[in-house]
PDB file of C-alpha atoms in Angstrom:
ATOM      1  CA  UNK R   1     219.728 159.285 183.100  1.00 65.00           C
ATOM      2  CA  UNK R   2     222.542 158.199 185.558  1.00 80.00           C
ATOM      3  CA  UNK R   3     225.420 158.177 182.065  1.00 93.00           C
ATOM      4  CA  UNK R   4     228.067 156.055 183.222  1.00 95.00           C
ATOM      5  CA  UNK R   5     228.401 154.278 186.363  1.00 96.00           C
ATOM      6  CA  UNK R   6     231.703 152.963 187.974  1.00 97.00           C
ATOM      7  CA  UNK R   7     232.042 151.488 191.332  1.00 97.00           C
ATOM      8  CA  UNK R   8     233.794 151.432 193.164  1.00 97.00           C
ATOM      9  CA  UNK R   9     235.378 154.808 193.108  1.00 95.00           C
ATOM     10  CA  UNK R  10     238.900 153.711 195.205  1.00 96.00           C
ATOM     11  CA  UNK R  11     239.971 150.933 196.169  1.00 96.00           C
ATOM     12  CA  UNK R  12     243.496 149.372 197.404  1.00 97.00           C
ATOM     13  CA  UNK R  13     244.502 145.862 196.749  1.00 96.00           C
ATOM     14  CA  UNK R  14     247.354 143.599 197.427  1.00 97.00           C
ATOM     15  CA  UNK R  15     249.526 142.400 194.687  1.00 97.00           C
ATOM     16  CA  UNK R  16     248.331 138.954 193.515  1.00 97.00           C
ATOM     17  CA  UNK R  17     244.414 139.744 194.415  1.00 97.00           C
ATOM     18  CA  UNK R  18     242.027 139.575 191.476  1.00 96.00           C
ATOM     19  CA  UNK R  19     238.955 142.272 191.420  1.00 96.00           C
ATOM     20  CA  UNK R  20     236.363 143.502 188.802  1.00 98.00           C
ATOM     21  CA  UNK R  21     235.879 147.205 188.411  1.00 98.00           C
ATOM     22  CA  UNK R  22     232.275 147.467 187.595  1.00 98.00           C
ATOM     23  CA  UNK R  23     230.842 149.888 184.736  1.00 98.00           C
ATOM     24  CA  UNK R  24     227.335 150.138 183.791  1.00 98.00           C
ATOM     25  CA  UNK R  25     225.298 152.671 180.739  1.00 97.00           C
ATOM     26  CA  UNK R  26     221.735 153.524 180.751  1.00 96.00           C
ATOM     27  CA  UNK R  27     222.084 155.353 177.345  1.00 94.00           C
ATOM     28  CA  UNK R  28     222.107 152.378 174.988  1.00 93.00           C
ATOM     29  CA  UNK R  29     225.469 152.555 173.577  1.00 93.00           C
ATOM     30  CA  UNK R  30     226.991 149.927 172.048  1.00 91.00           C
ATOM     31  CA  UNK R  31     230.447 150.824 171.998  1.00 91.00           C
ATOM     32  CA  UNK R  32     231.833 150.717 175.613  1.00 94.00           C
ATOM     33  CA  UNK R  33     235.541 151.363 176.583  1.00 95.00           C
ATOM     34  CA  UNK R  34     238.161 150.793 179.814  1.00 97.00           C
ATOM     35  CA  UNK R  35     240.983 153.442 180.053  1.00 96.00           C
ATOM     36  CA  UNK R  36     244.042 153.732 182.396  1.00 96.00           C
ATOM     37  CA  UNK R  37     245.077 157.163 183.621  1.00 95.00           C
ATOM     38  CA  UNK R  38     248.410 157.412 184.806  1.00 91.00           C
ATOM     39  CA  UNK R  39     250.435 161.263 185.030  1.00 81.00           C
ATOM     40  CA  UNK R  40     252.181 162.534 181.999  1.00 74.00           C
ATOM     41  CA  UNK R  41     250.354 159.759 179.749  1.00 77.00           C
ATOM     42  CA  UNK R  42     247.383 160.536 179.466  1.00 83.00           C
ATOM     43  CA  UNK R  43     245.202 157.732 178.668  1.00 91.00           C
ATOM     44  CA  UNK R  44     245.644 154.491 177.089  1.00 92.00           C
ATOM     45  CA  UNK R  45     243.627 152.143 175.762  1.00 92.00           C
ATOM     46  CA  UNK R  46     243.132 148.445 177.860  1.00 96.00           C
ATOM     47  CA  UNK R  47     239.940 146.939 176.033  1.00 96.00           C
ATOM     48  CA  UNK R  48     236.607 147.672 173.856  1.00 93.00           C
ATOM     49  CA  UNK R  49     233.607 146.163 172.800  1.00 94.00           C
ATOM     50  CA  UNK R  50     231.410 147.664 170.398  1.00 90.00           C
ATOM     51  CA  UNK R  51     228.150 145.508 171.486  1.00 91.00           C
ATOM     52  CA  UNK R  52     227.277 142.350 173.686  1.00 94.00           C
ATOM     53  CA  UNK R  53     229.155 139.374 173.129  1.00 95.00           C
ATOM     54  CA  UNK R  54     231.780 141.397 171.205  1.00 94.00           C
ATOM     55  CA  UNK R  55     235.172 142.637 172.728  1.00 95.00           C
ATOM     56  CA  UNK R  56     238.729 143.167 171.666  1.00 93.00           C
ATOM     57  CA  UNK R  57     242.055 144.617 172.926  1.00 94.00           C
ATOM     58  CA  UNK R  58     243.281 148.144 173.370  1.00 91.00           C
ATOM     59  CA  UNK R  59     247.138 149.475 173.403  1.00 89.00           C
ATOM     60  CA  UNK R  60     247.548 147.846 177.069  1.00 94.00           C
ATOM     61  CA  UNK R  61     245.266 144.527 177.508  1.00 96.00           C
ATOM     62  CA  UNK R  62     247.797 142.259 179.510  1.00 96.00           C
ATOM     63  CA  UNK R  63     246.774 141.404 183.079  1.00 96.00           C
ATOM     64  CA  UNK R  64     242.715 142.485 182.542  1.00 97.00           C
ATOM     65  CA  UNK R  65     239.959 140.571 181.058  1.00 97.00           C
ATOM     66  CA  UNK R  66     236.641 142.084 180.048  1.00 97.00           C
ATOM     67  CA  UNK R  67     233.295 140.311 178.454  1.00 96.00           C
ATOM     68  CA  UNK R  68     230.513 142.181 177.213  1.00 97.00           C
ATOM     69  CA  UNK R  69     227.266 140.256 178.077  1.00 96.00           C
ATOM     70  CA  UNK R  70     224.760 142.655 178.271  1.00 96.00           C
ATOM     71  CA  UNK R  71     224.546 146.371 175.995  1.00 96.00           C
ATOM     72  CA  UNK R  72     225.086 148.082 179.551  1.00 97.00           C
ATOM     73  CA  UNK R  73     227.661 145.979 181.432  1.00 97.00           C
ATOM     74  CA  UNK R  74     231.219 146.069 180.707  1.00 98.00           C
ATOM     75  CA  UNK R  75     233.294 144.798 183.665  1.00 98.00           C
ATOM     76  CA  UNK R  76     236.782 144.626 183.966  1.00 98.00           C
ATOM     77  CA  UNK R  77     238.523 142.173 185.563  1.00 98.00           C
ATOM     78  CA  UNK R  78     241.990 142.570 187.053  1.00 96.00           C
ATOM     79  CA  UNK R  79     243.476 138.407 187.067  1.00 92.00           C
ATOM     80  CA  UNK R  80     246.263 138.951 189.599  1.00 96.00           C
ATOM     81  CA  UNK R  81     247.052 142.764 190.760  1.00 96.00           C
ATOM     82  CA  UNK R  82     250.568 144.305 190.254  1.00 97.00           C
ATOM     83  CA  UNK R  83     251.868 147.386 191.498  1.00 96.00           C
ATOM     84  CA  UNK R  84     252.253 148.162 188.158  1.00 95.00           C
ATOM     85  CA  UNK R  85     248.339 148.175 187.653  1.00 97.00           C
ATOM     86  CA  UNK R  86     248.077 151.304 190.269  1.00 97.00           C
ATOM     87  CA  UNK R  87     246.112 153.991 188.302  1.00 97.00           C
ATOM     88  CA  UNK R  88     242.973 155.470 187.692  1.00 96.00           C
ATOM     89  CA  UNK R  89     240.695 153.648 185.677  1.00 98.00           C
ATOM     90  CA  UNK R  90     238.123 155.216 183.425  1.00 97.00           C
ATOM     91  CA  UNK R  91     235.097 153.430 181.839  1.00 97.00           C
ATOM     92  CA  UNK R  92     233.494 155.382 178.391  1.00 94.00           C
ATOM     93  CA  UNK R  93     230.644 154.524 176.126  1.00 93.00           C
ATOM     94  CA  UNK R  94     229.458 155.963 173.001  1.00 90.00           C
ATOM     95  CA  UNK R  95     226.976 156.340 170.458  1.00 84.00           C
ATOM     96  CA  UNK R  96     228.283 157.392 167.575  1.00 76.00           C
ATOM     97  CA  UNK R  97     231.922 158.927 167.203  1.00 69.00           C
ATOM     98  CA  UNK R  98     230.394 162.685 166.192  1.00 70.00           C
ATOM     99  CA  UNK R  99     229.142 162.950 169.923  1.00 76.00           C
ATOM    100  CA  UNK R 100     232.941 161.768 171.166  1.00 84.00           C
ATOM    101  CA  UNK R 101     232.766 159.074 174.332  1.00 90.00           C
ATOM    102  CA  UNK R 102     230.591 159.999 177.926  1.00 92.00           C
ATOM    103  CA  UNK R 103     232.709 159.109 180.459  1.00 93.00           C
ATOM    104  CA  UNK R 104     232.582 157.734 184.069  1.00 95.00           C
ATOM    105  CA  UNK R 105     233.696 159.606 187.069  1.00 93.00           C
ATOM    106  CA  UNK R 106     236.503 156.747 187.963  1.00 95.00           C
ATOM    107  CA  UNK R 107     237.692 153.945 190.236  1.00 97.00           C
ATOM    108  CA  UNK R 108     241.384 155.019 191.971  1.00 96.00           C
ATOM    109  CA  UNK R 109     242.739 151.643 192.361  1.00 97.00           C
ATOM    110  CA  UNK R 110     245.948 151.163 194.656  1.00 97.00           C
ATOM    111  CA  UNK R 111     248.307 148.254 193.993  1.00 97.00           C
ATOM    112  CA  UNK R 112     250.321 147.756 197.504  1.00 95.00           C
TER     113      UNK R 112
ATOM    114  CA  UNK N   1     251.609 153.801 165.943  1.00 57.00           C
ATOM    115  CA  UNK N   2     249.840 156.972 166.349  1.00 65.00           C
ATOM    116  CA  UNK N   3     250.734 159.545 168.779  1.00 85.00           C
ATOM    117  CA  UNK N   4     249.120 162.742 169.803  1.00 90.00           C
ATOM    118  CA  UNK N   5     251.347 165.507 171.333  1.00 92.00           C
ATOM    119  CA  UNK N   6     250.708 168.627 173.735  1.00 93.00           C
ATOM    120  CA  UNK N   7     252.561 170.444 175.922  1.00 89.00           C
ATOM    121  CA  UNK N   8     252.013 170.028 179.766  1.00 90.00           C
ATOM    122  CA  UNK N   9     251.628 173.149 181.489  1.00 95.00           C
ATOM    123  CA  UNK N  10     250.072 176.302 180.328  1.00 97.00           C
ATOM    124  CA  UNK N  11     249.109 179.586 182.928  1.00 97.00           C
ATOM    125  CA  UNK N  12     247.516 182.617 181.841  1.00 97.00           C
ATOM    126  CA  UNK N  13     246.274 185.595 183.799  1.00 97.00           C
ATOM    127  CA  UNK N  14     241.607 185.733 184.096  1.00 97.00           C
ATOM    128  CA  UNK N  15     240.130 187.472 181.248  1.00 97.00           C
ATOM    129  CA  UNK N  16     243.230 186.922 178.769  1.00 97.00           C
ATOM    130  CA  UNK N  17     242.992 184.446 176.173  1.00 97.00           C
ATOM    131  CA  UNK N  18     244.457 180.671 176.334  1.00 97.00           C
ATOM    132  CA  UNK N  19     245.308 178.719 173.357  1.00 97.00           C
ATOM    133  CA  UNK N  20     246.248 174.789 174.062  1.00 98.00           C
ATOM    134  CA  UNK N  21     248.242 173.329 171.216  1.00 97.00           C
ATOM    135  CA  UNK N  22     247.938 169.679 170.064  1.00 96.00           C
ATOM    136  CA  UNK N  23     249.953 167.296 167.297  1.00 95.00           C
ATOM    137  CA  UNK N  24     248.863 164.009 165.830  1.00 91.00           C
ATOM    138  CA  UNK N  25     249.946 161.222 163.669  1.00 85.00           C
ATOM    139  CA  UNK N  26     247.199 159.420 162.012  1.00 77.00           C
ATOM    140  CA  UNK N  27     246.319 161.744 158.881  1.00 73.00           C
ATOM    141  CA  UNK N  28     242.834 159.299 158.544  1.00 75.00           C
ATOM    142  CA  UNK N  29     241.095 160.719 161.460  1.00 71.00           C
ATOM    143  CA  UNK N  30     238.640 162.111 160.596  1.00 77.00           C
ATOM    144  CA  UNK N  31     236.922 163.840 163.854  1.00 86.00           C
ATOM    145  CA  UNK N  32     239.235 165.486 166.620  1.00 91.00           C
ATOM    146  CA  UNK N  33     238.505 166.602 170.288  1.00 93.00           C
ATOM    147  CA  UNK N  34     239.069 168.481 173.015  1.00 96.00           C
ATOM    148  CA  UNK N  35     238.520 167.346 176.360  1.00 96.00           C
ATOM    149  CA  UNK N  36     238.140 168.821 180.160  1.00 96.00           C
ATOM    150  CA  UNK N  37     239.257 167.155 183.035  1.00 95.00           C
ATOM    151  CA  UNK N  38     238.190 168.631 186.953  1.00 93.00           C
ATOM    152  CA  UNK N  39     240.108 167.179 189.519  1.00 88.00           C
ATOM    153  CA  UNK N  40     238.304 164.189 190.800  1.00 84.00           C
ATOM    154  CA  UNK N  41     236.236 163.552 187.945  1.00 87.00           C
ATOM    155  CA  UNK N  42     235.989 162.050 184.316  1.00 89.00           C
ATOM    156  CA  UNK N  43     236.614 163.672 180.915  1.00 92.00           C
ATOM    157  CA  UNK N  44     233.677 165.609 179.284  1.00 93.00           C
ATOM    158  CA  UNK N  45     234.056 166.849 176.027  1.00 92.00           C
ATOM    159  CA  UNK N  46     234.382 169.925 175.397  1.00 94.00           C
ATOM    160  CA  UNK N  47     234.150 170.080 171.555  1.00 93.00           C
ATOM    161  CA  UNK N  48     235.238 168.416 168.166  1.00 91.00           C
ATOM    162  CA  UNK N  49     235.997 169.443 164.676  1.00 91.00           C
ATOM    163  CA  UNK N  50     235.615 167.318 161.646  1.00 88.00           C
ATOM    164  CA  UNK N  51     238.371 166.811 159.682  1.00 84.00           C
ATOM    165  CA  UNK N  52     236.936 168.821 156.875  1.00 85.00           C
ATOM    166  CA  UNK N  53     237.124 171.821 158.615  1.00 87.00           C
ATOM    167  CA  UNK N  54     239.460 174.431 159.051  1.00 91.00           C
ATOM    168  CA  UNK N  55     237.600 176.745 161.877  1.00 95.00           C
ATOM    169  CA  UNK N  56     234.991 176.085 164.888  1.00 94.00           C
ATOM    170  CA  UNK N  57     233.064 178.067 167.008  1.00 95.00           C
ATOM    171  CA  UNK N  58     231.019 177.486 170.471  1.00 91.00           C
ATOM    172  CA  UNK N  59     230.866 180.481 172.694  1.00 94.00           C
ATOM    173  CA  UNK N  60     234.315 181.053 174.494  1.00 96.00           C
ATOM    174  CA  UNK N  61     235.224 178.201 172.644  1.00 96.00           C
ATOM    175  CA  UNK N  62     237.859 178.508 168.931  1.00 97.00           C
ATOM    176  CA  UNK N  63     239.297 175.034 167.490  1.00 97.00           C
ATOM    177  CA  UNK N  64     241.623 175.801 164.654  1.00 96.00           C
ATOM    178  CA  UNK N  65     242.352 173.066 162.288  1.00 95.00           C
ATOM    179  CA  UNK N  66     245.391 172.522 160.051  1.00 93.00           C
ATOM    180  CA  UNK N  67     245.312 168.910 158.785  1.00 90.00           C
ATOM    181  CA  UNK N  68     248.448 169.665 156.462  1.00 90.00           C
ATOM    182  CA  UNK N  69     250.698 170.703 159.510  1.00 91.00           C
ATOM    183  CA  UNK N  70     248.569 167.829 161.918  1.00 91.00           C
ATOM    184  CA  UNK N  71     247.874 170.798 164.084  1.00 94.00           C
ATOM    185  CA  UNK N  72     245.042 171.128 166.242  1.00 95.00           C
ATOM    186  CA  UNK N  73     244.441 174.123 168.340  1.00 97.00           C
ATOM    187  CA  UNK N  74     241.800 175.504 171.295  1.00 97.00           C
ATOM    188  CA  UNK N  75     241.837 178.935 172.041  1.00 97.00           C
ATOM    189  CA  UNK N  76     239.410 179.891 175.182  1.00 97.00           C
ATOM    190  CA  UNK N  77     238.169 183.470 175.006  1.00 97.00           C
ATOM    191  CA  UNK N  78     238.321 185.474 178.127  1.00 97.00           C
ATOM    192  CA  UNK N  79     239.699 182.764 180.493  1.00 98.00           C
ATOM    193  CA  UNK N  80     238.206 182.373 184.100  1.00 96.00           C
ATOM    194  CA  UNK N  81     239.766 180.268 187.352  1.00 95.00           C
ATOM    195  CA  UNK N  82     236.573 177.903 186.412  1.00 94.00           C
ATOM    196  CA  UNK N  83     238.902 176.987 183.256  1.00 96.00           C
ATOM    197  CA  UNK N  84     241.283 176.032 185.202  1.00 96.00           C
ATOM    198  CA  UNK N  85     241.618 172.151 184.564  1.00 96.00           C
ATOM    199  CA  UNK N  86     243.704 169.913 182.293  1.00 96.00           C
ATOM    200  CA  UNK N  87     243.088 169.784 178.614  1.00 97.00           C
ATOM    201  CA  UNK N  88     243.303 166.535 176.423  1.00 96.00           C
ATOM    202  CA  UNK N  89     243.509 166.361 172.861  1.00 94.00           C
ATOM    203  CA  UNK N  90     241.911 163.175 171.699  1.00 92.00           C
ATOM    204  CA  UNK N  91     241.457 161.459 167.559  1.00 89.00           C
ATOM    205  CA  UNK N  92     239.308 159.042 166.583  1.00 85.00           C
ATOM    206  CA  UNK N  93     240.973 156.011 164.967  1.00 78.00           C
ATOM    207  CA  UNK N  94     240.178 152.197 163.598  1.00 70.00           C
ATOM    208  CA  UNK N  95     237.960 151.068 161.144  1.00 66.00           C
ATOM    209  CA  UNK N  96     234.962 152.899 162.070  1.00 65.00           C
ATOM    210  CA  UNK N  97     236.644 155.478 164.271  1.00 65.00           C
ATOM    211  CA  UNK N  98     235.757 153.318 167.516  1.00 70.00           C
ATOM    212  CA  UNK N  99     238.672 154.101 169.229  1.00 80.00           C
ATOM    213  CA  UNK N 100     240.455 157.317 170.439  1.00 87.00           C
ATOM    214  CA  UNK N 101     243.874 158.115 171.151  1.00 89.00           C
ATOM    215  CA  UNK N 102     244.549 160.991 173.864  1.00 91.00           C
ATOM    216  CA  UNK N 103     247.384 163.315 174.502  1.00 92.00           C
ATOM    217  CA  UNK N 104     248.697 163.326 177.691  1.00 92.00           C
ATOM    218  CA  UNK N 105     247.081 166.757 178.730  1.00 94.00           C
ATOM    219  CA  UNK N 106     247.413 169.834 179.480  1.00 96.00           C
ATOM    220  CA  UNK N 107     246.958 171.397 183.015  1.00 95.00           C
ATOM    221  CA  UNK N 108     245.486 175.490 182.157  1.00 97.00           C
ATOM    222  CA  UNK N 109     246.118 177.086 185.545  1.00 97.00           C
ATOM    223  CA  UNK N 110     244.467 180.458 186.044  1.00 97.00           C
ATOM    224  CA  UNK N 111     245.899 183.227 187.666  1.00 94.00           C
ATOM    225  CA  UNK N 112     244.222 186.115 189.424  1.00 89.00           C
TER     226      UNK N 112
END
């Protein structure tokens, strides 16, 4: 099993550009999370979706979109980049809460 | 909203013990974890206790709960440079406990 898959793992942007930060499971888990990383806050919430076709909004949605069409997708989609947006984004899945969340390895993302 | 606390910066000498401190807010959760981060990577989880206990135990490994005080602890037993890494303290919230809320870390550093 691959666990979590993000891609890609940096990239740098100029403010106004839109991207998608891709995540992908092969473990079958419907709930499916996007973090932001920044130093001193450890991590905070952006969106969730606990199964396809079902998403919602974390402690920091504005400026990302997500949709959840398939059990093991779970893009996220930055609308127009801001410098602001320059962290290190995290993509988590899990089964049940008892096993905690399986985490990807990361995409550094660089607002210029 | 709720909040989870910890202290930044810890550093210990090899072989003595560490023990990470962590404070929350939300007196529902009902499972709590502890986290490693390597640099470059994703979170894995280390452990979690249930709220309904005071004590684990896994190995190296000592989470002490005390849900009056909101006080999570993690010793680690005989501390190596491989521990050296930072440390998040993470609780399960929302209706189903879907969604986790970290502490900002704490970087264990290792000395010689």
């Amino acid at each position: 099993n691959a666990g979590v898959t993000q891609t890609p793992k940096f990239q740098v942007l100029k403010t106004g550009q839109s991207m998608t930060l891709q995540c992908a499971q092969d473990m079958n888990h419907e709930y499916m999370s996007w973090y932001r990383q920044d130093p001193g806050m450890g991590l905070r919430l952006i969106h969730y979706s606990v199964g396809a076709g079902i998403t919602d909004q974390g402690e920091v949605p504005n400026g990302y979109n997500v949709s959840r069409s398939t059990t093991e997708d779970f893009p996220l989609r930055l609308l127009s980049a801001a410098p602001s947006q320059t962290s290190v984004y995290f993509c988590a899945s899990s089964y049940h809460r008892d096993e905690g969340l399986h985490f990807g390895d990361g995409t550094r993302l660089s607002i210029l | 909203g709720e909040d989870v606390e910890q202290s930044l910066f810890l550093s210990v000498r090899e072989g003595d013990s560490s023990v990470i401190n962590c404070t929350y807010t939300d007196s529902s959760s009902t499972y709590l974890y502890w986290y490693k981060q390597e640099p470059g990577a994703g979170l894995q989880l280390l452990t979690y206790i249930f709220s309904n206990m005071d004590m684990k135990q896994d190995q190296r490994l000592t989470v002490l709960l005390n849900k009056k005080d909101k006080h999570l602890s993690l010793r680690i037993a005989d501390t190596q440079t491989g521990d050296s890494a930072i440390y998040f303290c993470a609780e399960s919230i929302g209706d189903y406990g879907q969604n986790f809320v970290f502490g900002p870390g704490t970087r264990l550093s290792v000395l010689p």
